[in-house]
Amino acid sequence: MPERLVLSGARSRQHQGSSGKGRCIVMAAAPFLKHWRTTFERVEKFVSPIYFTDCNLRGRLFGDSCPVTLSSFLTPERLPYEKAVQQNFSPAQVGDSFGPTWWTCWFRVELVIPEVWVGKEVHLCWESDGESLVWRDGEPVQGLTKEGEKTSYVLSERLHAADPRSLTLYVEVACNGLLGAGKGSMIAAPDPEKMFQLSQAKLAVFHRDVHNLLVDLELLLGVAKGLGEDNQRSFQALYTANQMVNICDPAQPETYPAAEALASKFFGQRGGESQHTIHATGHCHIDTAWLWPFKETVRKCARSWSTAVKLMERNTEFTFACSQAQQLEWVKNQYPGLYAQLQEFACRGQFVPVGGTWVEMDGNLPSGEAMVRQFLQGQNFFLQEFGKMCSEFWLPDTFGYSAQLPQIMQGCGIKRFLTQKLSWNLVNSFPHHTFFWEGLDGSQVLVHFPPGDSYGMQGSVEEVLKTVTNNRDKGRTNHSGFLFGFGDGGGGPTQTMLDRLKRLGNTDGLPRVQLSSPGQLFTALERDSGQLCTWVGELFLELHNGTYTTHAQLKKGNRECEQILHDVELLSSLALARSAQFLYPAVQLQRLWRLLLLNQFHDVVTGSCIQLVAEDAMNYYEDIRSHGNTLLSAAAAALCAGEPGPKGLLIINTLPWKRTEVLALPKPCGAHSLGLVPSPGDSAQYWLCSCSHPYFTAAPPTPAARVCDAGGKEHYSLSSRTLPSKTDGSVTLDNGIIRVRLDPTGCLTSLVLVASGREAIAEGALGNQFVLFDDVPLYWDAWDVMDYHLETRKPVRGQAGTLAVGAEGGLRGSAWFLLQISPNSRLSQEVVLDVGCPYVRFHTEVHWHETHKFLKVEFPARVRSPQATYEIQFGHLQRPTHNNTSWDWARYEVWAHRWIDLSECDFGLALLNNCKYGTSVRGNVLSLSLLRAPKAPDVTADMGRHEFTYALMPHKGSFQEAGVIQAAYNLNFPLLALPAPGPAPDTTWSAFSVSSPAVVLETIKQAEKSHQHRTLVLRLYEAHGSHVDCWLHTSLPVQEATLCDLLEQRDPTGHLSLQDNRLKLTFSPFQVRSLLLVLQPPAN
């Protein structure tokens, strides 16, 4: 039997007669038995925008209307307003088409408001399938998008007799939708020929009382549906809604107040003191670039934030959270009037900057130093522009979160973190929504995942109820965040969303809803934090793990530019210390860093963007490389100034430990010759300071190929040899440290640590085995690599006889081969072993033209361990090599930075790389992910030529003792050989050294503050996972030394005593420490 709903009471409507007096018609006094579904759908149809709009309430939302006069012009450029309004406009009308994609159509809208509309609310109704921005009196005033449910602009909330009747507006329409212009699906590559249409442009009277009734009826339906047919309050909601329909005659506005009173009675019934409190904060996630280019994001910000300003003006209790300093800087430069309004509302506490970073960066791929710079640039911007730094880290849409983020956050003045992305986990549901997150070094921050699992709520009852029922920390805390507003492509909150949330403020049967700020939310959570659980280690997203590999050129550009900026800052700092005339290039470096940080946005460096974005990003990388090299040359020139040595090369080691390496040195004829570059330093210095660099040495034009010990003896017997090919076509490389044997196809059949005779390659297996997988995800093409791709593994077999000897020995031995990956793709590789080098390098070139294929290289190791080690920012962590649990299995494809290692008690094998991030270790097989071939949102992703290097390092003992960390740095930071513009120093010079191999001197730069021109910042971290005391030795003229935080703010208790040019430092495992060194003025 169907449920019976008894609805009783009289239905009465007040009809206004011609005399002005109301008459009451009473109908249906007897109770009726009603069916739940028919009653529910009756109310639905009463508010439907599709059905029965000729007679339902929705059809009365707008009243009288009149046309506007339109003219337009079309441009492929994104013109500023001042220039656009000077163009020639041609007559236009509703129904006109314009385009194509990424063009802009400007409309001049001339309107005359009828006199009879005095006292009424007047809107400009505007609909097109592009994104629109209304300009009034030269300022942007509101965004209009159908997708963002913003299709009218309020000209006047109540037209007064003295208000002007005629005015001219401009509407700037971008030829793209809120989420780009994908051809056939959202994430497909943009349709370059798509055309857009203006479907509505008119003036109309807006009935606010109808709007309010619609909001009430929709909420009542939401309560009835959300609480379910077994709930008493659900019946009350449906009863109230049905009675409102009985009372309300859409054609008779005088019946509206009675219906409104019924709703007010229902929503005025209060909940108890124990009700869960929802903190609703306006939000507008705008991807800095994704399915649209960077330049379009600038306009998205203007469209979204001008709308938010209007909402803040109208709703004084409304708080709007906004992240990403880069976007705010764009608006400051291009929309100064709007930016001034944002600053004003920030002073009122309604516009709340959050996040503290330059952009919402990827949480996996950027280096530790780059993550610090995100906060350094972001927090300084927020302090300068809005008077205070952010107290919450805000990263709602990033594809996983490094275990070092808690320490970096704390070092940048932040102890609160908000995200929700782990709700996207494909395999395991994350067990908490509010918890403490403990990082690699033990730092803890308070984390909140809004339990509605979204950063784009719309204020519905369903979302409000989900926020409570979905909360996994019931009993531990009674507060939840609720971010509302259209996002990803911008848009933000609407007045309707605000009206819903305000109506739901404190209603029996529902959680309490209050418009709130992130600060208020976290303050409430902190009060309830005594029972919260703690999550230790990384927050790994079980999805989007293809982003570790997609768009390999973007990954390579990221790694190279991080290295270039490191080197520029180091050389410029040393030039500053040695030359009174040298000016540190602070402005130039800030610009280059900000470009790199921009590219580290979570849809750019990850490769999950359209072709236009990838091209812009590659141009930004080239800008960093070009200007970075210019700055390197300038610093080198300053370092050579006044030196007595001969002309030649300046050899620079930018890492803080002793290095002896084979280097390709330029010859006058333009060719290169190999030279062995030893580190300087006598034995007395060496024992005191295990790392005696950075250093400089003059190199003669034709350097000798030799190895020098500390006493200067030449040992010609140490060399790298390429043994003659055997009859089977194999080649062996041997440098006395490791011995490498390649089969005739280029696969690795043996890798022996010579001193112990220990074999590193698993018995009967092949290393350097290229493997091809089918790579067809469920939907997110550029983002996802699914677990089932592992079932399609196909080894790529080479042809015997393609292996040939390259360099036959001396300083370098090598062999090379060709490999046909498929009919469309090929690979060439040089396997290189240098004298004195503990690893063998694989220089690889690939011509890649595939569709939905995934290329990896595998190394089966003769090592057994239940866990492997992966380098992350400022440290490393372990992940399982087995599939015991679903949490283990979900890590079938993971990320790392420069190295991974699989070790037993006394032996291990490390895989190093110079530009890759995707990797895995399953069982005993180390795998490096090389190239993917997704077709959305960029059909050209990864197509073309690639160059990269990886290396294999067998080692005795632990990877810490064997120097794997240093070896990976060496691979990524090659010795620099810069032409000396004048005489180069004739003696070596070491600026810094550290007494413990566990401590890495990561960064040397000038302090940010303008009054600290002769103050350097040093950043060091403990890399082994140990407690350690060490000495930092410097040859620089240091006047004062003190500890500081990551934002370079002095620690009041952090003064360091300088003893014999040394500073004593103490580290706990994976701790990052920063120092301020005030330099004395140089003597000259």
mmCIF file of C-alpha atoms in Angstrom, residues 207-473:
data_model
loop_
_atom_site.group_PDB
_atom_site.id
_atom_site.type_symbol
_atom_site.label_atom_id
_atom_site.label_comp_id
_atom_site.label_asym_id
_atom_site.label_seq_id
_atom_site.Cartn_x
_atom_site.Cartn_y
_atom_site.Cartn_z
ATOM 1 C CA HIS A 207 9.618 40.042 -8.285
ATOM 2 C CA ARG A 208 11.644 39.597 -5.130
ATOM 3 C CA ASP A 209 8.661 38.192 -3.222
ATOM 4 C CA VAL A 210 8.310 35.415 -5.801
ATOM 5 C CA HIS A 211 12.019 34.673 -5.482
ATOM 6 C CA ASN A 212 11.709 34.357 -1.712
ATOM 7 C CA LEU A 213 8.780 31.982 -2.009
ATOM 8 C CA LEU A 214 10.662 29.860 -4.532
ATOM 9 C CA VAL A 215 13.610 29.612 -2.147
ATOM 10 C CA ASP A 216 11.308 28.566 0.701
ATOM 11 C CA LEU A 217 9.456 25.949 -1.326
ATOM 12 C CA GLU A 218 12.704 24.445 -2.699
ATOM 13 C CA LEU A 219 14.107 24.218 0.818
ATOM 14 C CA LEU A 220 10.934 22.592 2.141
ATOM 15 C CA LEU A 221 11.115 20.025 -0.650
ATOM 16 C CA GLY A 222 14.750 19.450 0.278
ATOM 17 C CA VAL A 223 13.843 18.855 3.925
ATOM 18 C CA ALA A 224 11.020 16.489 2.983
ATOM 19 C CA LYS A 225 13.203 14.479 0.662
ATOM 20 C CA GLY A 226 16.384 14.632 2.735
ATOM 21 C CA LEU A 227 14.867 13.538 6.040
ATOM 22 C CA GLY A 228 12.837 10.801 4.398
ATOM 23 C CA GLU A 229 9.322 9.478 4.747
ATOM 24 C CA ASP A 230 9.968 7.970 8.172
ATOM 25 C CA ASN A 231 10.765 11.312 9.740
ATOM 26 C CA GLN A 232 8.136 13.477 11.428
ATOM 27 C CA ARG A 233 9.867 16.704 10.448
ATOM 28 C CA SER A 234 9.883 15.571 6.826
ATOM 29 C CA PHE A 235 6.099 15.311 6.865
ATOM 30 C CA GLN A 236 5.837 18.720 8.451
ATOM 31 C CA ALA A 237 7.955 20.212 5.657
ATOM 32 C CA LEU A 238 5.875 18.610 2.919
ATOM 33 C CA TYR A 239 2.640 19.577 4.693
ATOM 34 C CA THR A 240 3.815 23.182 4.887
ATOM 35 C CA ALA A 241 4.843 23.231 1.225
ATOM 36 C CA ASN A 242 1.517 21.781 0.113
ATOM 37 C CA GLN A 243 -0.390 24.323 2.169
ATOM 38 C CA MET A 244 1.676 27.098 0.604
ATOM 39 C CA VAL A 245 0.700 25.882 -2.846
ATOM 40 C CA ASN A 246 -2.936 25.814 -1.737
ATOM 41 C CA ILE A 247 -2.768 29.371 -0.466
ATOM 42 C CA CYS A 248 -0.528 30.944 -3.102
ATOM 43 C CA ASP A 249 -2.092 32.003 -6.374
ATOM 44 C CA PRO A 250 0.756 32.978 -8.736
ATOM 45 C CA ALA A 251 -1.523 35.420 -10.500
ATOM 46 C CA GLN A 252 -2.468 37.161 -7.224
ATOM 47 C CA PRO A 253 0.570 38.679 -5.421
ATOM 48 C CA GLU A 254 -1.608 39.549 -2.474
ATOM 49 C CA THR A 255 -1.685 35.826 -1.606
ATOM 50 C CA TYR A 256 2.083 35.659 -1.238
ATOM 51 C CA PRO A 257 2.415 36.981 2.345
ATOM 52 C CA ALA A 258 0.203 34.247 3.770
ATOM 53 C CA ALA A 259 2.283 31.582 2.044
ATOM 54 C CA GLU A 260 5.450 33.272 3.249
ATOM 55 C CA ALA A 261 4.115 33.248 6.802
ATOM 56 C CA LEU A 262 3.663 29.475 6.673
ATOM 57 C CA ALA A 263 7.275 29.025 5.611
ATOM 58 C CA SER A 264 8.515 31.430 8.274
ATOM 59 C CA LYS A 265 6.669 29.478 10.924
ATOM 60 C CA PHE A 266 8.356 26.258 9.830
ATOM 61 C CA PHE A 267 11.854 27.683 9.578
ATOM 62 C CA GLY A 268 11.378 29.636 12.807
ATOM 63 C CA GLN A 269 11.054 26.436 14.845
ATOM 64 C CA ARG A 270 14.487 26.175 16.457
ATOM 65 C CA GLY A 271 16.839 23.256 16.904
ATOM 66 C CA GLY A 272 18.395 22.190 20.172
ATOM 67 C CA GLU A 273 21.720 23.225 21.699
ATOM 68 C CA SER A 274 23.371 20.016 20.552
ATOM 69 C CA GLN A 275 22.778 20.692 16.874
ATOM 70 C CA HIS A 276 25.819 20.399 14.632
ATOM 71 C CA THR A 277 27.032 23.804 13.432
ATOM 72 C CA ILE A 278 27.888 24.343 9.790
ATOM 73 C CA HIS A 279 30.198 27.249 8.974
ATOM 74 C CA ALA A 280 29.239 28.454 5.487
ATOM 75 C CA THR A 281 31.906 30.434 3.656
ATOM 76 C CA GLY A 282 31.618 31.900 0.185
ATOM 77 C CA HIS A 283 34.205 30.445 -2.167
ATOM 78 C CA CYS A 284 35.140 30.539 -5.812
ATOM 79 C CA HIS A 285 37.842 28.095 -6.825
ATOM 80 C CA ILE A 286 39.467 29.457 -9.983
ATOM 81 C CA ASP A 287 42.044 27.232 -11.613
ATOM 82 C CA THR A 288 44.914 29.537 -12.528
ATOM 83 C CA ALA A 289 45.004 27.716 -15.861
ATOM 84 C CA TRP A 290 43.347 24.469 -16.912
ATOM 85 C CA LEU A 291 40.852 24.114 -19.740
ATOM 86 C CA TRP A 292 41.512 27.762 -20.579
ATOM 87 C CA PRO A 293 44.732 29.798 -20.869
ATOM 88 C CA PHE A 294 46.341 31.926 -18.157
ATOM 89 C CA LYS A 295 45.104 35.153 -19.730
ATOM 90 C CA GLU A 296 41.486 34.039 -19.555
ATOM 91 C CA THR A 297 41.904 33.350 -15.843
ATOM 92 C CA VAL A 298 42.568 37.041 -15.318
ATOM 93 C CA ARG A 299 39.107 37.812 -16.705
ATOM 94 C CA LYS A 300 37.547 34.950 -14.737
ATOM 95 C CA CYS A 301 38.838 36.615 -11.579
ATOM 96 C CA ALA A 302 37.244 39.917 -12.562
ATOM 97 C CA ARG A 303 33.924 38.267 -13.408
ATOM 98 C CA SER A 304 33.827 36.232 -10.206
ATOM 99 C CA TRP A 305 35.125 38.779 -7.748
ATOM 100 C CA SER A 306 33.058 41.708 -9.018
ATOM 101 C CA THR A 307 30.021 39.483 -8.406
ATOM 102 C CA ALA A 308 31.287 38.706 -4.906
ATOM 103 C CA VAL A 309 31.683 42.422 -4.215
ATOM 104 C CA LYS A 310 28.008 43.005 -5.068
ATOM 105 C CA LEU A 311 27.018 40.181 -2.735
ATOM 106 C CA MET A 312 29.177 41.580 0.085
ATOM 107 C CA GLU A 313 27.573 44.981 -0.371
ATOM 108 C CA ARG A 314 24.093 43.509 -0.101
ATOM 109 C CA ASN A 315 24.813 40.909 2.608
ATOM 110 C CA THR A 316 26.969 42.356 5.351
ATOM 111 C CA GLU A 317 27.233 38.995 7.134
ATOM 112 C CA PHE A 318 28.567 37.284 3.990
ATOM 113 C CA THR A 319 32.241 36.229 4.107
ATOM 114 C CA PHE A 320 34.152 35.357 0.942
ATOM 115 C CA ALA A 321 37.424 33.389 1.087
ATOM 116 C CA CYS A 322 39.933 33.930 -1.689
ATOM 117 C CA SER A 323 43.285 32.233 -2.264
ATOM 118 C CA GLN A 324 46.193 32.605 -4.714
ATOM 119 C CA ALA A 325 48.252 35.793 -4.547
ATOM 120 C CA GLN A 326 49.040 35.547 -8.260
ATOM 121 C CA GLN A 327 45.388 36.038 -9.176
ATOM 122 C CA LEU A 328 45.094 39.007 -6.846
ATOM 123 C CA GLU A 329 48.174 40.577 -8.408
ATOM 124 C CA TRP A 330 46.652 40.146 -11.866
ATOM 125 C CA VAL A 331 43.478 41.920 -10.735
ATOM 126 C CA LYS A 332 45.517 44.642 -9.041
ATOM 127 C CA ASN A 333 47.332 45.364 -12.293
ATOM 128 C CA GLN A 334 44.405 45.094 -14.706
ATOM 129 C CA TYR A 335 41.338 46.026 -12.621
ATOM 130 C CA PRO A 336 42.597 48.545 -10.031
ATOM 131 C CA GLY A 337 39.110 49.794 -9.130
ATOM 132 C CA LEU A 338 37.872 46.298 -8.363
ATOM 133 C CA TYR A 339 41.055 45.574 -6.423
ATOM 134 C CA ALA A 340 40.507 48.652 -4.253
ATOM 135 C CA GLN A 341 37.042 47.349 -3.404
ATOM 136 C CA LEU A 342 38.505 43.972 -2.415
ATOM 137 C CA GLN A 343 40.933 45.700 -0.081
ATOM 138 C CA GLU A 344 38.079 47.696 1.440
ATOM 139 C CA PHE A 345 36.016 44.568 2.103
ATOM 140 C CA ALA A 346 39.108 42.878 3.522
ATOM 141 C CA CYS A 347 39.286 45.676 6.080
ATOM 142 C CA ARG A 348 35.651 44.958 6.950
ATOM 143 C CA GLY A 349 36.442 41.285 7.418
ATOM 144 C CA GLN A 350 34.191 40.113 4.577
ATOM 145 C CA PHE A 351 36.862 39.456 1.938
ATOM 146 C CA VAL A 352 39.265 36.981 3.510
ATOM 147 C CA PRO A 353 42.562 36.081 1.801
ATOM 148 C CA VAL A 354 43.497 32.475 2.557
ATOM 149 C CA GLY A 355 46.139 29.952 1.576
ATOM 150 C CA GLY A 356 49.289 31.976 1.976
ATOM 151 C CA THR A 357 50.773 30.731 -1.326
ATOM 152 C CA TRP A 358 51.452 32.315 -4.690
ATOM 153 C CA VAL A 359 49.165 29.784 -6.390
ATOM 154 C CA GLU A 360 47.382 26.631 -5.285
ATOM 155 C CA MET A 361 50.364 24.529 -6.275
ATOM 156 C CA ASP A 362 50.684 20.823 -6.805
ATOM 157 C CA GLY A 363 51.375 19.083 -3.500
ATOM 158 C CA ASN A 364 53.756 16.426 -4.859
ATOM 159 C CA LEU A 365 56.090 17.562 -7.625
ATOM 160 C CA PRO A 366 57.565 20.944 -6.571
ATOM 161 C CA SER A 367 60.825 20.799 -4.639
ATOM 162 C CA GLY A 368 60.929 21.623 -0.955
ATOM 163 C CA GLU A 369 62.532 24.965 -1.701
ATOM 164 C CA ALA A 370 59.869 25.775 -4.303
ATOM 165 C CA MET A 371 57.173 25.012 -1.742
ATOM 166 C CA VAL A 372 58.859 27.388 0.690
ATOM 167 C CA ARG A 373 58.898 30.063 -2.010
ATOM 168 C CA GLN A 374 55.168 29.582 -2.646
ATOM 169 C CA PHE A 375 54.586 30.678 0.938
ATOM 170 C CA LEU A 376 57.359 33.271 0.986
ATOM 171 C CA GLN A 377 55.998 35.061 -2.072
ATOM 172 C CA GLY A 378 52.364 34.545 -1.098
ATOM 173 C CA GLN A 379 52.562 35.544 2.562
ATOM 174 C CA ASN A 380 54.661 38.620 1.798
ATOM 175 C CA PHE A 381 52.109 39.662 -0.833
ATOM 176 C CA PHE A 382 49.164 39.235 1.541
ATOM 177 C CA LEU A 383 50.995 41.130 4.281
ATOM 178 C CA GLN A 384 51.862 44.003 1.974
ATOM 179 C CA GLU A 385 48.479 44.247 0.240
ATOM 180 C CA PHE A 386 46.029 43.267 2.995
ATOM 181 C CA GLY A 387 47.927 44.033 6.175
ATOM 182 C CA LYS A 388 48.266 40.487 7.503
ATOM 183 C CA MET A 389 49.414 37.041 6.573
ATOM 184 C CA CYS A 390 47.115 34.082 6.071
ATOM 185 C CA SER A 391 46.571 31.686 8.956
ATOM 186 C CA GLU A 392 45.103 28.818 6.890
ATOM 187 C CA PHE A 393 46.737 26.809 4.122
ATOM 188 C CA TRP A 394 44.124 26.337 1.394
ATOM 189 C CA LEU A 395 44.587 23.604 -1.209
ATOM 190 C CA PRO A 396 41.165 22.061 -1.944
ATOM 191 C CA ASP A 397 41.837 20.631 -5.412
ATOM 192 C CA THR A 398 45.414 19.322 -5.431
ATOM 193 C CA PHE A 399 46.338 15.733 -6.230
ATOM 194 C CA GLY A 400 47.918 14.649 -2.943
ATOM 195 C CA TYR A 401 49.937 16.270 -0.184
ATOM 196 C CA SER A 402 53.598 15.767 0.706
ATOM 197 C CA ALA A 403 54.535 14.603 4.185
ATOM 198 C CA GLN A 404 56.776 17.674 4.515
ATOM 199 C CA LEU A 405 53.934 20.165 4.132
ATOM 200 C CA PRO A 406 53.134 20.356 7.874
ATOM 201 C CA GLN A 407 56.705 21.482 8.644
ATOM 202 C CA ILE A 408 56.722 23.949 5.757
ATOM 203 C CA MET A 409 53.349 25.327 6.838
ATOM 204 C CA GLN A 410 54.464 25.805 10.422
ATOM 205 C CA GLY A 411 57.675 27.466 9.290
ATOM 206 C CA CYS A 412 55.545 29.944 7.350
ATOM 207 C CA GLY A 413 53.248 30.850 10.223
ATOM 208 C CA ILE A 414 50.374 28.493 9.389
ATOM 209 C CA LYS A 415 48.940 25.757 11.619
ATOM 210 C CA ARG A 416 45.626 25.131 9.832
ATOM 211 C CA PHE A 417 44.968 23.327 6.582
ATOM 212 C CA LEU A 418 41.821 22.894 4.482
ATOM 213 C CA THR A 419 41.340 20.553 1.556
ATOM 214 C CA GLN A 420 38.792 17.988 0.385
ATOM 215 C CA LYS A 421 40.505 16.218 -2.497
ATOM 216 C CA LEU A 422 41.033 12.941 -0.678
ATOM 217 C CA SER A 423 37.288 12.424 -0.919
ATOM 218 C CA TRP A 424 38.122 11.493 -4.529
ATOM 219 C CA ASN A 425 40.054 8.401 -3.395
ATOM 220 C CA LEU A 426 39.267 5.549 -5.742
ATOM 221 C CA VAL A 427 39.969 2.644 -3.376
ATOM 222 C CA ASN A 428 39.908 3.627 0.301
ATOM 223 C CA SER A 429 37.744 6.153 2.088
ATOM 224 C CA PHE A 430 39.873 8.460 4.188
ATOM 225 C CA PRO A 431 38.869 7.898 7.840
ATOM 226 C CA HIS A 432 38.671 11.513 9.023
ATOM 227 C CA HIS A 433 37.303 14.931 8.190
ATOM 228 C CA THR A 434 38.888 16.782 11.114
ATOM 229 C CA PHE A 435 42.221 15.588 12.466
ATOM 230 C CA PHE A 436 45.794 16.483 13.243
ATOM 231 C CA TRP A 437 48.292 15.840 10.481
ATOM 232 C CA GLU A 438 51.815 14.920 11.567
ATOM 233 C CA GLY A 439 54.528 15.481 9.007
ATOM 234 C CA LEU A 440 57.840 13.812 8.315
ATOM 235 C CA ASP A 441 59.654 15.704 11.081
ATOM 236 C CA GLY A 442 56.864 15.459 13.658
ATOM 237 C CA SER A 443 55.306 18.875 12.995
ATOM 238 C CA GLN A 444 51.529 18.897 13.454
ATOM 239 C CA VAL A 445 48.797 21.018 11.894
ATOM 240 C CA LEU A 446 45.018 20.945 12.299
ATOM 241 C CA VAL A 447 43.302 19.717 9.132
ATOM 242 C CA HIS A 448 39.685 19.990 8.057
ATOM 243 C CA PHE A 449 38.056 18.317 5.068
ATOM 244 C CA PRO A 450 34.569 19.838 4.586
ATOM 245 C CA PRO A 451 32.417 16.704 5.036
ATOM 246 C CA GLY A 452 30.214 17.627 2.103
ATOM 247 C CA ASP A 453 33.230 16.579 0.014
ATOM 248 C CA SER A 454 33.084 19.652 -2.191
ATOM 249 C CA TYR A 455 34.392 23.190 -2.439
ATOM 250 C CA GLY A 456 31.449 24.225 -4.662
ATOM 251 C CA MET A 457 28.302 23.764 -2.593
ATOM 252 C CA GLN A 458 25.102 25.580 -3.531
ATOM 253 C CA GLY A 459 23.325 25.768 -0.200
ATOM 254 C CA SER A 460 20.832 22.970 -0.726
ATOM 255 C CA VAL A 461 19.294 20.978 2.100
ATOM 256 C CA GLU A 462 20.802 17.826 0.621
ATOM 257 C CA GLU A 463 24.319 19.298 0.933
ATOM 258 C CA VAL A 464 23.664 20.532 4.461
ATOM 259 C CA LEU A 465 22.439 17.101 5.572
ATOM 260 C CA LYS A 466 25.331 15.335 3.845
ATOM 261 C CA THR A 467 27.760 17.552 5.716
ATOM 262 C CA VAL A 468 26.455 16.100 8.969
ATOM 263 C CA THR A 469 25.787 12.488 8.014
ATOM 264 C CA ASN A 470 29.047 12.112 6.086
ATOM 265 C CA ASN A 471 31.191 13.526 8.889
ATOM 266 C CA ARG A 472 33.599 10.810 10.026
ATOM 267 C CA ASP A 473 34.454 12.583 13.272
#
